[in-house]
XYZ file of C-alpha atoms in Angstrom:
771
model
C -15.198 5.044 -12.595
C -15.954 3.440 -15.934
C -19.170 3.220 -17.873
C -19.100 -0.388 -19.003
C -20.422 -1.428 -22.381
C -20.480 -4.869 -23.993
C -18.208 -4.949 -27.028
C -20.677 -6.886 -29.173
C -23.743 -4.761 -28.365
C -25.224 -2.826 -31.311
C -25.622 0.918 -31.415
C -29.126 1.915 -30.391
C -31.383 2.314 -33.400
C -34.986 1.834 -34.367
C -34.112 -1.745 -35.319
C -32.780 -2.556 -31.877
C -34.775 -2.048 -28.691
C -33.126 -0.127 -25.870
C -31.711 -2.334 -23.116
C -32.545 -1.367 -19.570
C -29.548 -0.580 -17.343
C -28.275 -3.338 -15.101
C -27.724 -3.072 -11.384
C -24.668 -0.899 -10.631
C -21.571 -2.709 -9.390
C -18.243 -1.942 -7.691
C -19.847 0.218 -5.019
C -17.380 2.301 -3.003
C -17.607 4.642 -0.018
C -14.745 7.152 0.171
C -12.957 5.046 -2.489
C -13.172 1.935 -0.268
C -14.653 -1.419 -1.224
C -14.453 -2.571 2.404
C -15.780 0.606 3.932
C -15.570 -0.066 7.649
C -14.940 2.736 10.154
C -15.567 5.694 7.864
C -15.479 9.243 9.184
C -19.011 10.631 9.064
C -17.997 14.140 8.033
C -17.197 13.695 4.330
C -18.960 10.686 2.882
C -18.921 10.156 -0.870
C -20.251 7.288 -2.951
C -19.155 5.789 -6.255
C -20.344 2.986 -8.513
C -19.862 1.487 -11.977
C -22.798 1.880 -14.356
C -23.879 -1.306 -16.133
C -25.593 -1.058 -19.515
C -25.210 -3.256 -22.601
C -26.038 -0.453 -25.058
C -23.175 1.322 -26.740
C -22.641 5.042 -26.206
C -24.946 4.877 -23.199
C -24.982 7.619 -20.568
C -26.414 7.644 -17.063
C -29.071 10.340 -16.949
C -30.111 10.009 -13.295
C -29.410 8.071 -10.123
C -31.251 7.171 -6.929
C -29.559 6.183 -3.657
C -31.327 4.616 -0.674
C -30.028 3.857 2.832
C -31.053 1.147 5.317
C -29.989 0.039 8.776
C -30.339 -3.712 8.293
C -30.517 -6.181 5.434
C -34.153 -6.901 6.235
C -34.915 -3.178 6.002
C -33.199 -3.094 2.618
C -35.173 -6.109 1.398
C -38.500 -4.612 2.517
C -37.802 -1.085 1.267
C -37.720 0.343 4.783
C -35.222 3.106 4.027
C -34.260 5.781 6.522
C -33.195 7.950 3.561
C -34.277 7.854 -0.076
C -32.745 10.679 -2.118
C -35.197 10.152 -4.980
C -34.215 10.435 -8.617
C -31.486 13.014 -9.145
C -30.802 14.040 -12.756
C -27.031 13.668 -13.139
C -24.457 11.664 -15.103
C -22.210 11.619 -12.038
C -21.270 8.216 -10.605
C -18.073 9.075 -8.719
C -17.608 10.964 -5.469
C -21.350 11.557 -5.131
C -22.254 13.373 -1.934
C -25.673 12.902 -0.343
C -27.354 15.946 1.164
C -28.690 15.460 4.676
C -27.036 12.074 5.262
C -24.549 13.231 7.901
C -27.385 14.303 10.196
C -29.010 10.867 10.027
C -26.070 8.608 10.806
C -24.099 8.148 14.008
C -20.594 7.123 14.910
C -20.010 3.407 15.417
C -23.048 2.128 13.515
C -23.719 -0.157 10.554
C -25.549 1.030 7.452
C -26.331 -0.220 3.950
C -26.675 1.712 0.731
C -27.993 0.850 -2.711
C -28.070 2.729 -5.982
C -29.975 2.460 -9.235
C -29.605 4.387 -12.479
C -31.532 5.564 -15.528
C -30.117 5.516 -19.029
C -30.197 8.376 -21.534
C -33.769 7.483 -22.558
C -34.984 7.474 -18.965
C -35.299 3.697 -18.591
C -34.421 2.674 -15.049
C -32.478 -0.333 -13.884
C -32.755 -2.332 -10.665
C -31.211 -1.398 -7.353
C -27.745 -2.693 -6.668
C -27.114 -5.232 -3.967
C -27.029 -3.644 -0.472
C -23.475 -2.546 0.272
C -22.466 -2.240 3.947
C -20.415 0.449 5.611
C -19.753 1.302 9.229
C -18.897 4.657 10.706
C -15.830 5.451 12.806
C -15.362 3.464 16.023
C -16.711 4.603 19.365
C -13.956 3.248 21.594
C -15.118 2.187 25.044
C -11.526 2.609 26.223
C -8.266 3.330 24.395
C -5.848 1.873 26.961
C -3.561 -0.714 25.408
C -2.440 -4.100 26.643
C 0.855 -5.998 26.293
C 2.554 -8.996 27.768
C 3.171 -8.697 31.527
C 6.951 -8.964 31.901
C 8.462 -11.326 34.468
C 10.445 -8.399 35.845
C 9.072 -6.208 38.570
C 9.619 -2.450 38.630
C 12.958 -2.905 40.403
C 14.329 -5.113 37.634
C 14.506 -8.326 39.731
C 13.163 -11.598 38.426
C 9.622 -12.154 39.617
C 8.092 -15.614 39.289
C 4.277 -15.350 39.209
C 2.332 -17.245 41.835
C 1.776 -20.855 40.807
C 4.458 -20.693 38.108
C 7.331 -22.405 39.934
C 7.756 -26.046 39.010
C 5.620 -25.794 35.906
C 6.467 -25.427 32.215
C 8.115 -22.049 32.558
C 11.558 -22.260 34.088
C 13.578 -19.459 35.623
C 15.795 -19.528 32.554
C 12.702 -19.024 30.423
C 11.621 -16.074 32.507
C 15.066 -14.521 32.607
C 15.138 -14.575 28.818
C 11.917 -12.612 28.470
C 12.196 -9.399 26.461
C 8.651 -9.235 25.095
C 9.751 -8.057 21.652
C 7.596 -10.895 20.333
C 4.374 -11.618 22.206
C 1.272 -13.728 21.824
C -2.084 -12.345 22.993
C -5.407 -14.152 23.093
C -8.938 -13.821 24.435
C -11.666 -16.427 24.597
C -15.302 -15.311 24.384
C -18.769 -16.723 23.826
C -21.294 -16.193 21.031
C -24.806 -17.334 21.872
C -26.117 -17.550 18.309
C -23.837 -16.681 15.397
C -26.809 -16.731 13.018
C -28.179 -13.607 14.730
C -25.057 -11.626 13.848
C -25.477 -9.687 10.643
C -22.053 -8.079 10.747
C -19.041 -8.286 13.071
C -16.296 -5.688 12.762
C -12.950 -5.889 14.550
C -10.971 -2.659 14.882
C -7.371 -2.971 16.026
C -4.262 -0.880 16.398
C -0.878 -1.115 18.076
C 2.162 0.990 18.832
C 4.820 1.396 17.363
C 4.945 0.964 13.578
C 7.982 3.156 12.947
C 11.031 1.237 14.132
C 10.687 -1.763 11.813
C 8.510 0.179 9.360
C 5.876 -2.532 9.251
C 2.765 -3.843 10.972
C 2.861 -4.811 14.658
C 0.180 -7.508 14.850
C -0.797 -10.582 12.879
C -4.441 -11.145 13.793
C -6.358 -14.440 13.997
C -9.943 -15.380 14.803
C -10.640 -19.025 15.579
C -7.313 -19.949 14.038
C -7.920 -18.222 10.713
C -5.954 -15.228 9.503
C -7.751 -11.880 9.701
C -4.944 -9.579 8.498
C -1.939 -7.613 9.656
C -1.787 -4.089 10.993
C -1.960 -1.369 11.856
C -1.096 0.998 9.043
C 1.944 3.147 9.704
C 1.527 6.119 12.057
C 1.466 9.477 10.309
C 2.642 12.853 11.545
C 1.875 16.437 10.554
C -1.582 15.843 9.096
C -4.284 18.549 9.203
C -5.815 16.525 12.049
C -2.503 16.331 13.940
C -0.345 13.266 14.521
C -2.400 10.164 13.804
C -2.418 6.632 15.162
C -4.317 4.538 12.613
C -6.527 1.583 13.349
C -7.610 -1.028 10.813
C -11.111 -2.483 10.686
C -11.868 -6.018 9.505
C -15.106 -7.822 8.663
C -14.916 -11.076 10.640
C -18.571 -12.105 10.409
C -17.860 -15.357 8.565
C -15.237 -16.433 11.112
C -17.508 -16.369 14.182
C -19.159 -19.515 15.478
C -21.851 -20.301 18.009
C -20.254 -21.153 21.347
C -16.587 -20.624 22.163
C -14.481 -18.295 20.051
C -10.952 -16.976 20.369
C -9.321 -13.874 18.971
C -5.545 -13.773 19.066
C -2.538 -11.878 17.794
C 1.150 -12.541 17.309
C 2.898 -9.203 17.780
C 6.346 -7.789 17.175
C 7.728 -4.519 18.507
C 11.277 -3.890 19.632
C 10.604 -0.455 21.147
C 10.029 0.377 24.796
C 6.623 1.901 23.992
C 4.386 -1.034 23.152
C 0.654 -1.520 23.305
C -2.163 -3.367 21.527
C -5.817 -2.295 21.328
C -8.753 -4.225 19.894
C -12.507 -3.854 19.882
C -15.169 -6.015 18.227
C -18.636 -4.631 17.525
C -21.409 -6.992 16.476
C -24.560 -5.841 14.732
C -27.552 -8.138 15.036
C -30.256 -8.873 12.479
C -32.853 -7.104 14.637
C -30.918 -3.814 14.428
C -29.360 -3.951 17.887
C -25.621 -4.015 18.503
C -23.051 -4.455 21.241
C -19.317 -4.282 21.891
C -18.657 -7.992 22.228
C -14.896 -7.793 22.800
C -12.673 -5.003 24.088
C -9.032 -5.552 24.992
C -9.130 -2.470 27.232
C -12.452 -3.073 28.957
C -11.879 -6.833 29.268
C -8.122 -6.739 29.951
C -8.511 -9.030 32.955
C -9.806 -11.799 30.689
C -6.975 -11.578 28.136
C -3.850 -13.698 28.376
C -0.347 -13.112 27.033
C 2.763 -15.143 26.432
C 6.267 -13.864 25.811
C 7.375 -15.015 22.372
C 11.071 -14.378 22.833
C 11.937 -18.055 23.092
C 9.583 -18.991 20.246
C 11.193 -16.457 17.889
C 14.717 -16.538 19.302
C 16.439 -15.237 22.426
C 19.144 -13.450 20.475
C 19.043 -9.710 19.908
C 20.488 -10.341 16.448
C 18.970 -8.017 13.876
C 18.283 -8.140 10.171
C 19.723 -4.666 9.837
C 19.360 -2.327 6.909
C 21.741 0.445 7.885
C 20.031 3.391 9.508
C 16.743 2.771 7.694
C 15.207 0.097 9.884
C 16.230 -2.794 12.113
C 14.271 -5.963 12.643
C 14.930 -9.002 14.804
C 15.838 -12.183 13.021
C 13.297 -14.920 13.568
C 15.291 -17.836 14.958
C 12.094 -19.818 15.452
C 12.044 -22.559 18.090
C 9.099 -24.852 17.442
C 9.536 -26.543 20.830
C 8.601 -23.230 22.442
C 5.984 -22.115 19.906
C 2.315 -22.205 21.068
C 0.879 -23.936 18.013
C -2.888 -23.420 17.751
C -2.840 -20.365 20.028
C -5.434 -18.665 17.841
C -8.008 -21.446 18.117
C -10.874 -21.525 20.606
C -9.936 -24.982 21.894
C -6.306 -24.097 22.631
C -5.303 -24.965 26.198
C -3.135 -22.336 27.880
C -0.302 -23.631 30.015
C 1.384 -21.738 32.835
C 3.583 -19.732 30.486
C 0.470 -17.701 29.714
C -0.346 -14.982 32.203
C -2.631 -11.995 32.695
C -1.729 -9.145 30.381
C -0.404 -5.794 31.501
C -2.756 -2.828 31.141
C -0.987 0.092 29.478
C -1.798 3.759 29.055
C -3.762 5.039 26.043
C -2.348 3.372 22.947
C -2.449 6.585 20.947
C -0.723 8.768 23.581
C -0.541 12.281 22.155
C -1.773 11.067 18.762
C -5.362 10.996 17.550
C -6.894 7.608 16.801
C -8.151 7.598 13.242
C -9.474 4.970 10.815
C -7.033 3.953 8.096
C -8.259 5.338 4.761
C -7.154 2.537 2.439
C -7.836 -1.201 2.265
C -6.436 -3.657 4.807
C -3.228 -5.623 4.331
C -4.114 -9.324 4.324
C -2.276 -12.659 4.273
C -2.133 -14.745 1.085
C -0.462 -18.143 0.677
C 1.761 -18.313 -2.419
C 2.761 -21.739 -3.767
C 6.295 -22.881 -4.450
C 7.006 -23.266 -8.144
C 9.658 -25.910 -7.641
C 11.948 -27.500 -5.070
C 15.332 -28.904 -6.080
C 17.982 -30.731 -4.042
C 21.276 -28.841 -3.858
C 24.777 -30.172 -4.293
C 26.254 -30.774 -0.878
C 22.832 -31.111 0.759
C 19.903 -28.824 1.310
C 17.015 -27.764 -0.876
C 16.435 -24.755 -3.103
C 12.838 -23.545 -3.130
C 11.675 -21.200 -5.868
C 8.336 -19.514 -5.255
C 6.192 -18.948 -8.333
C 6.821 -15.218 -7.897
C 8.696 -12.937 -5.530
C 6.700 -11.762 -2.537
C 6.661 -9.255 0.267
C 5.775 -11.278 3.343
C 6.993 -14.377 5.117
C 7.459 -18.123 4.888
C 5.299 -21.092 5.858
C 6.865 -24.515 6.355
C 4.715 -27.639 6.851
C 6.988 -30.424 8.009
C 6.849 -33.769 9.786
C 10.224 -34.078 11.472
C 11.337 -37.522 12.669
C 13.313 -35.873 15.458
C 14.036 -32.540 17.041
C 16.451 -30.840 14.695
C 17.919 -27.483 13.747
C 17.754 -26.239 10.176
C 19.052 -23.110 8.492
C 16.771 -20.927 6.394
C 18.134 -18.464 3.852
C 15.839 -16.135 1.924
C 16.668 -13.845 -0.968
C 15.574 -12.150 -4.159
C 18.505 -13.521 -6.191
C 20.804 -16.509 -6.501
C 24.567 -16.626 -6.270
C 26.585 -17.896 -9.214
C 26.795 -21.335 -7.565
C 23.001 -21.576 -7.320
C 22.726 -20.861 -3.607
C 20.485 -18.115 -2.250
C 21.973 -14.645 -2.038
C 20.634 -13.951 1.451
C 22.469 -10.635 1.794
C 20.781 -8.980 -1.154
C 21.607 -5.811 -3.054
C 18.934 -3.962 -1.124
C 17.501 -6.147 1.601
C 19.038 -7.205 4.936
C 20.752 -10.540 5.449
C 17.931 -13.076 5.727
C 19.634 -16.024 7.472
C 17.805 -17.744 10.327
C 18.207 -20.903 12.419
C 15.007 -22.806 13.154
C 14.588 -25.536 15.765
C 12.046 -28.159 14.705
C 10.121 -30.183 17.208
C 9.575 -33.867 16.615
C 6.407 -34.575 14.625
C 4.099 -32.509 12.454
C 4.206 -28.713 12.634
C 3.303 -25.668 10.570
C 5.782 -22.841 11.138
C 5.034 -19.313 9.973
C 7.318 -16.329 10.186
C 5.841 -13.096 11.449
C 7.887 -10.207 10.083
C 7.844 -8.739 6.594
C 10.618 -9.730 4.189
C 11.161 -9.545 0.413
C 12.220 -12.759 -1.325
C 11.567 -15.356 -3.990
C 14.185 -18.002 -3.217
C 14.455 -20.132 -0.076
C 17.367 -22.349 0.855
C 16.705 -24.978 3.506
C 19.848 -26.556 4.927
C 20.158 -29.658 7.150
C 16.513 -30.663 6.890
C 15.880 -34.024 8.610
C 13.304 -34.934 5.959
C 12.713 -34.407 2.251
C 11.362 -31.013 1.222
C 8.803 -30.872 -1.623
C 6.497 -28.219 -3.074
C 3.867 -29.445 -0.616
C 6.042 -28.394 2.330
C 6.809 -24.766 1.497
C 4.710 -21.718 0.707
C 5.200 -18.004 0.685
C 3.001 -16.053 3.089
C 2.495 -12.763 1.255
C 1.137 -9.610 2.861
C -0.671 -7.170 0.558
C -3.976 -5.541 -0.149
C -6.687 -7.313 -2.106
C -6.122 -7.013 -5.853
C -8.691 -7.655 -8.589
C -6.663 -9.293 -11.357
C -9.615 -9.515 -13.723
C -10.085 -5.734 -14.003
C -7.166 -5.312 -16.400
C -5.666 -7.345 -19.211
C -3.283 -6.899 -22.115
C -1.996 -9.131 -24.887
C -0.082 -8.309 -28.038
C 1.968 -10.020 -30.726
C 5.121 -8.870 -28.906
C 6.150 -11.432 -26.306
C 8.448 -8.989 -24.518
C 5.608 -6.477 -24.051
C 3.347 -9.228 -22.739
C 6.022 -10.283 -20.263
C 6.680 -6.685 -19.238
C 2.957 -6.051 -18.698
C 2.514 -9.098 -16.470
C 5.671 -8.319 -14.515
C 4.643 -4.710 -13.901
C 1.092 -5.656 -12.976
C 2.282 -8.220 -10.457
C 4.786 -5.753 -9.002
C 1.956 -3.304 -8.274
C -0.090 -6.119 -6.756
C 2.737 -7.455 -4.583
C 3.880 -4.085 -3.203
C 0.516 -2.699 -2.061
C 0.892 -2.790 1.707
C -0.152 0.137 3.924
C 1.778 2.846 2.054
C 3.845 2.951 -1.141
C 7.562 2.984 -0.405
C 10.827 3.056 -2.313
C 11.138 -0.664 -1.557
C 9.908 -2.916 1.213
C 13.281 -4.660 1.008
C 15.481 -1.596 1.412
C 14.380 1.638 3.083
C 10.640 1.066 3.468
C 10.336 4.815 3.207
C 7.693 6.709 1.193
C 9.180 9.035 -1.434
C 7.334 11.240 -3.899
C 9.562 10.146 -6.782
C 8.699 6.494 -6.214
C 5.036 7.194 -5.533
C 4.443 9.081 -8.781
C 5.754 6.081 -10.741
C 3.602 3.747 -8.607
C 0.501 5.858 -9.152
C 0.946 6.083 -12.910
C 1.308 2.291 -13.055
C -1.319 1.346 -10.480
C -4.040 3.430 -12.126
C -3.603 1.352 -15.288
C -4.198 -1.955 -13.513
C -6.584 -1.238 -10.667
C -9.614 0.826 -9.736
C -8.550 0.744 -6.089
C -7.378 4.343 -5.824
C -7.317 4.608 -2.039
C -3.724 3.372 -1.613
C -2.510 5.998 -4.079
C -4.405 8.749 -2.332
C -3.241 7.672 1.105
C 0.381 7.463 -0.054
C 0.517 10.835 -1.770
C -1.312 12.548 1.117
C 1.220 10.959 3.480
C 3.943 12.642 1.436
C 2.165 15.998 1.355
C 2.284 15.884 5.147
C 5.761 14.335 5.377
C 7.807 15.514 2.382
C 11.245 14.139 1.589
C 14.442 16.026 0.798
C 14.693 16.165 -3.041
C 13.265 19.501 -4.087
C 11.545 18.378 -7.302
C 9.846 15.617 -5.301
C 7.718 18.258 -3.587
C 6.466 19.271 -7.025
C 5.467 15.671 -7.692
C 2.929 16.012 -4.873
C 1.082 18.563 -7.008
C 1.223 16.258 -10.033
C -0.110 13.325 -7.981
C -2.914 15.404 -6.502
C -4.110 16.262 -9.996
C -3.711 12.656 -11.180
C -5.753 11.479 -8.191
C -8.579 13.845 -9.148
C -8.499 12.798 -12.815
C -8.901 9.124 -11.937
C -11.343 9.405 -9.031
C -13.419 12.445 -9.972
C -13.297 13.232 -6.251
C -12.370 16.787 -5.239
C -12.126 15.971 -1.527
C -8.358 15.582 -1.450
C -7.423 18.561 -3.631
C -9.781 20.774 -1.638
C -8.429 19.560 1.704
C -4.790 20.038 0.695
C -5.137 23.062 -1.585
C -3.156 25.413 0.643
C -0.463 22.781 1.266
C -0.116 22.151 -2.469
C 0.394 25.866 -3.129
C 3.387 25.683 -0.771
C 5.048 22.883 -2.752
C 7.083 25.153 -5.052
C 10.680 25.498 -3.769
C 13.021 27.982 -5.359
C 12.869 31.611 -6.426
C 11.277 32.645 -9.701
C 13.374 35.222 -11.517
C 11.327 37.691 -13.538
C 14.426 38.721 -15.476
C 15.209 35.198 -16.726
C 11.741 33.644 -16.529
C 13.305 30.682 -14.709
C 13.406 29.288 -11.178
C 16.681 29.506 -9.285
C 17.349 26.548 -7.004
C 20.836 25.256 -6.274
C 20.335 22.804 -3.403
C 18.933 19.286 -3.109
C 17.829 18.869 -6.720
C 17.957 15.132 -7.380
C 17.656 14.665 -11.188
C 18.680 11.025 -10.721
C 19.946 8.681 -8.024
C 22.499 7.579 -7.091
C 24.769 10.397 -8.323
C 26.679 7.940 -10.519
C 23.516 7.607 -12.632
C 23.447 11.308 -13.570
C 25.744 11.000 -16.603
C 27.793 13.924 -15.349
C 24.808 16.288 -15.106
C 25.941 19.904 -14.641
C 24.226 21.684 -11.756
C 23.996 25.485 -11.862
C 21.508 28.080 -10.631
C 18.923 27.502 -13.366
C 18.523 23.744 -13.689
C 16.760 22.396 -16.805
C 15.355 19.275 -15.181
C 14.058 21.147 -12.161
C 12.533 23.984 -14.203
C 10.784 21.484 -16.458
C 9.192 19.739 -13.480
C 8.338 23.132 -11.958
C 6.516 24.231 -15.122
C 4.594 20.946 -15.253
C 3.599 21.279 -11.573
C 2.401 24.837 -12.272
C 0.121 23.508 -15.026
C -1.213 20.860 -12.649
C -1.782 23.499 -9.952
C -3.626 25.670 -12.475
C -5.877 22.711 -13.287
C -6.501 22.053 -9.586
C -7.377 25.713 -9.021
C -9.727 25.594 -11.994
C -11.458 22.457 -10.700
C -12.014 24.209 -7.367
C -13.267 27.414 -9.018
C -10.331 29.629 -8.053
C -9.858 31.606 -11.258
C -7.202 33.985 -9.928
C -4.928 31.116 -8.886
C -5.641 29.238 -12.109
C -4.488 32.220 -14.187
C -1.422 32.805 -11.997
C -0.117 29.252 -12.240
C -0.921 28.940 -15.933
C 0.960 32.166 -16.673
C 3.897 31.006 -14.547
C 4.028 27.694 -16.426
C 3.938 29.466 -19.783
C 6.673 31.906 -18.753
C 9.023 29.143 -17.617
C 8.370 27.101 -20.752
C 9.123 30.068 -23.036
C 12.271 30.960 -21.103
C 13.554 27.397 -21.173
C 13.113 27.147 -24.914
C 14.756 30.504 -25.577
C 17.644 30.178 -23.106
C 18.343 26.476 -22.562
C 17.404 24.749 -25.821
C 19.954 24.130 -28.567
C 18.002 23.852 -31.853
C 21.020 22.523 -33.721
C 21.362 19.583 -31.356
C 17.656 19.201 -30.671
C 18.588 19.020 -26.999
C 18.473 21.019 -23.785
C 21.567 22.186 -21.970
C 21.754 20.900 -18.383
C 21.750 24.315 -16.722
C 22.537 28.020 -16.789
C 24.486 30.103 -14.261
C 23.157 33.258 -12.607
C 25.343 35.206 -15.071
C 23.661 33.505 -18.014
C 26.458 31.087 -18.928
C 25.309 27.710 -20.240
C 26.991 24.566 -18.975
C 27.581 23.319 -22.527
C 26.772 19.846 -21.177
C 23.901 17.863 -22.636
C 22.780 14.865 -20.634
C 19.911 12.679 -21.744
C 18.273 13.683 -18.467
C 17.868 17.354 -19.408
C 16.138 16.664 -22.725
C 14.089 13.804 -21.271
C 12.693 15.905 -18.422
C 11.864 18.716 -20.829
C 10.132 16.347 -23.255
C 8.189 14.589 -20.463
C 7.028 17.947 -19.081
C 5.893 19.363 -22.427
C 8.665 21.924 -22.859
C 8.454 22.241 -26.653
C 6.552 24.633 -28.895
C 5.654 22.390 -31.826
C 5.423 18.749 -32.863
C 8.528 19.331 -34.955
C 10.539 20.422 -31.915
C 9.285 17.414 -29.918
C 10.261 15.100 -32.756
C 13.735 16.618 -32.881
C 14.178 16.099 -29.127
C 13.023 12.481 -29.469
C 15.511 12.005 -32.300
C 18.297 13.307 -30.054
C 17.456 10.693 -27.433
C 17.192 7.998 -30.097
C 20.618 8.986 -31.391
C 22.125 8.210 -27.994
C 21.084 4.615 -28.550
C 20.582 3.615 -24.921
C 19.143 4.787 -21.645
C 21.730 6.961 -19.942
C 19.574 7.284 -16.851
C 18.774 5.017 -13.939
C 15.639 2.878 -14.016
C 13.963 5.644 -12.000
C 14.724 8.534 -14.374
C 13.971 6.321 -17.392
C 10.328 6.855 -16.399
C 10.677 10.437 -17.662
C 12.519 9.340 -20.805
C 9.641 7.018 -21.709
C 6.944 9.525 -20.752
C 8.499 12.129 -22.980
C 8.933 9.807 -25.952
C 5.371 8.505 -25.823
C 3.941 12.000 -25.335
C 5.906 13.157 -28.373
C 4.526 10.341 -30.518
C 7.870 8.547 -30.537
C 6.645 5.292 -29.041
C 8.771 3.351 -31.508
C 11.893 4.915 -29.974
C 10.679 4.136 -26.460
C 9.976 0.544 -27.449
C 13.425 0.216 -29.007
C 15.102 1.413 -25.810
C 13.031 -0.831 -23.561
C 13.245 -4.018 -25.587
C 16.959 -3.956 -26.466
C 18.224 -7.422 -25.489
C 21.908 -6.613 -25.878
C 23.345 -8.242 -22.757
C 25.997 -5.538 -22.515
C 23.344 -2.829 -22.238
C 22.386 -3.187 -18.588
C 19.972 -0.238 -18.612
C 17.234 -1.756 -20.756
C 13.964 -3.167 -19.491
C 14.765 -6.449 -21.223
C 18.032 -6.798 -19.297
C 16.437 -6.023 -15.940
C 13.452 -8.284 -16.603
C 15.335 -11.313 -17.880
């Protein structure tokens, strides 16, 4: 965390009185701002020190804990740690706390600090956190299919002759379902905090959330976070926890979810705990305990009967949303919604987690955000082209007053065709073409599933479309835009900064992936670029930690990617000051070094699954042999990171081992693979010691980025070699290492030249990609 200082404040001197510290801000528990459902075993606390004096240092801190806001206001603390002399304000552990708190309870904490002269500031505002859920029952619920166990059509009692027809029932597949539960609140003013925990199975097939949650008609968020396998705790089924206090009302309330899951194994689980101002609490809602009071409706007809998929090869498949507004239960999330006979009692399922352990998600929730349309333009030949202000990951909202029932076509995409129409079958994403049936009159239609797009084409609309009709419906974590800013005299850099910052903001869902449009798969090579960028813009480090821990447990195939896990673990510690993750995964990180070290050459021999760049056409003809320059450079860098991790954890023997290994590889690379006349590294060396005599930009870039040089002069010569090539000869991915190396070598002017080249024939520059 940062020690904030006002830029205009004077240095402390006899002429200027010392300013008392302010109340600490940005309180976090286990890196989380919204710290609900936290495991009680390893609690750590962080804050930002506030002091207007320059060069100020926290000399001590005091943390107090309360059970209610009234206790906090009156100083009735169940734990007061007293003043602890320490400059530490990140990952602070509190002795004795774990024995005083219980699972499933609400607590508040506050902190105050002293400055270097011993002056103390006020306590921070009370910051709430709740401990991990005590589930009353983990059995899931889902829509009760119209088919009995024998597969024959079964019309529920009282259904015949009402709104549901036999054709409706025969069409039921329950891939899309609506669930809702109505409940009473006697006095909402008595509720100090209400926390909803929810999960659902399965997140893997479409690689996205299952439920879109509403309380009294207002969006709560989407979830759950993706299941994770192979963790130290076993295979995990995550649940997300949401603060819904402000959404509750005295009297009737309704909690509801629109769900999507195309798999046979489907289940939804929800529990709401309310904590009252007098310190008491109760489980107000439980989908498992109160299953008899929940109602479900098959959404197949509302979202389309067809089994047509937005397919993305073997990566993931997702039903197209051919929305039929005449079948959509508008207002289903509101307390006053009247259920017709298409709603029925839900089906009680087995435990939603099965052989997985239910666990709280360890990053922030993915929420819904409306994004305005920048412009709407009529298209030649009919239809409207909608351009959102920015591209989003999420869905579409259409507010329309249709004079008649009508069918329109919706096309979504990230790009436009040459004729100005939407390129719905994008370079990476599936073919986003859907047919929507409008009902007569006013309606607000929202898609459910996650898509990536900026442009919307609406064809055959029965009424004019304007910017008031269309919005994006983004899904992402909360992002604090005001925490980072940059402006320079270079307009391209300003544009690049804003574009990169927004990209980080828009792509923070439950886990970092290669692309939410394409594979939706976490990869170490993508995550290390994400982490390096995200840490510049945001102090929300939990998504980075969750993503890189996911990859420690579930590594991908490129061999150097495993080494990136070590680099990310060290980066996580540098930014958070929290040793929890590196200590937990220390043994796993030591196993992230594929290949055989050769004492005779001082290099690592690995001849399989080394990526260097992707796709293979982007490798500039890279020559692969036993001793690969790019791989050995990354290996040496990972050894240095592992030495630092060992040192931080007090393991001197491991620190010395990895530092010596890094030094040996570096020396061997320089002596055997570097060509001092060229100022470049050869791509590789055979087991017999024969060099490839091929010099890609990749080899020198990886070496420069990983510190494989013995002097500033050598680094400058390597940078000059890259400059002499005039352009990026790597993909956008591997250009990350080109730029890292150039900036580390003090050749930022070369990096800037490569990035900002606006030659339209040079398709590998940042300027070309951006504009």
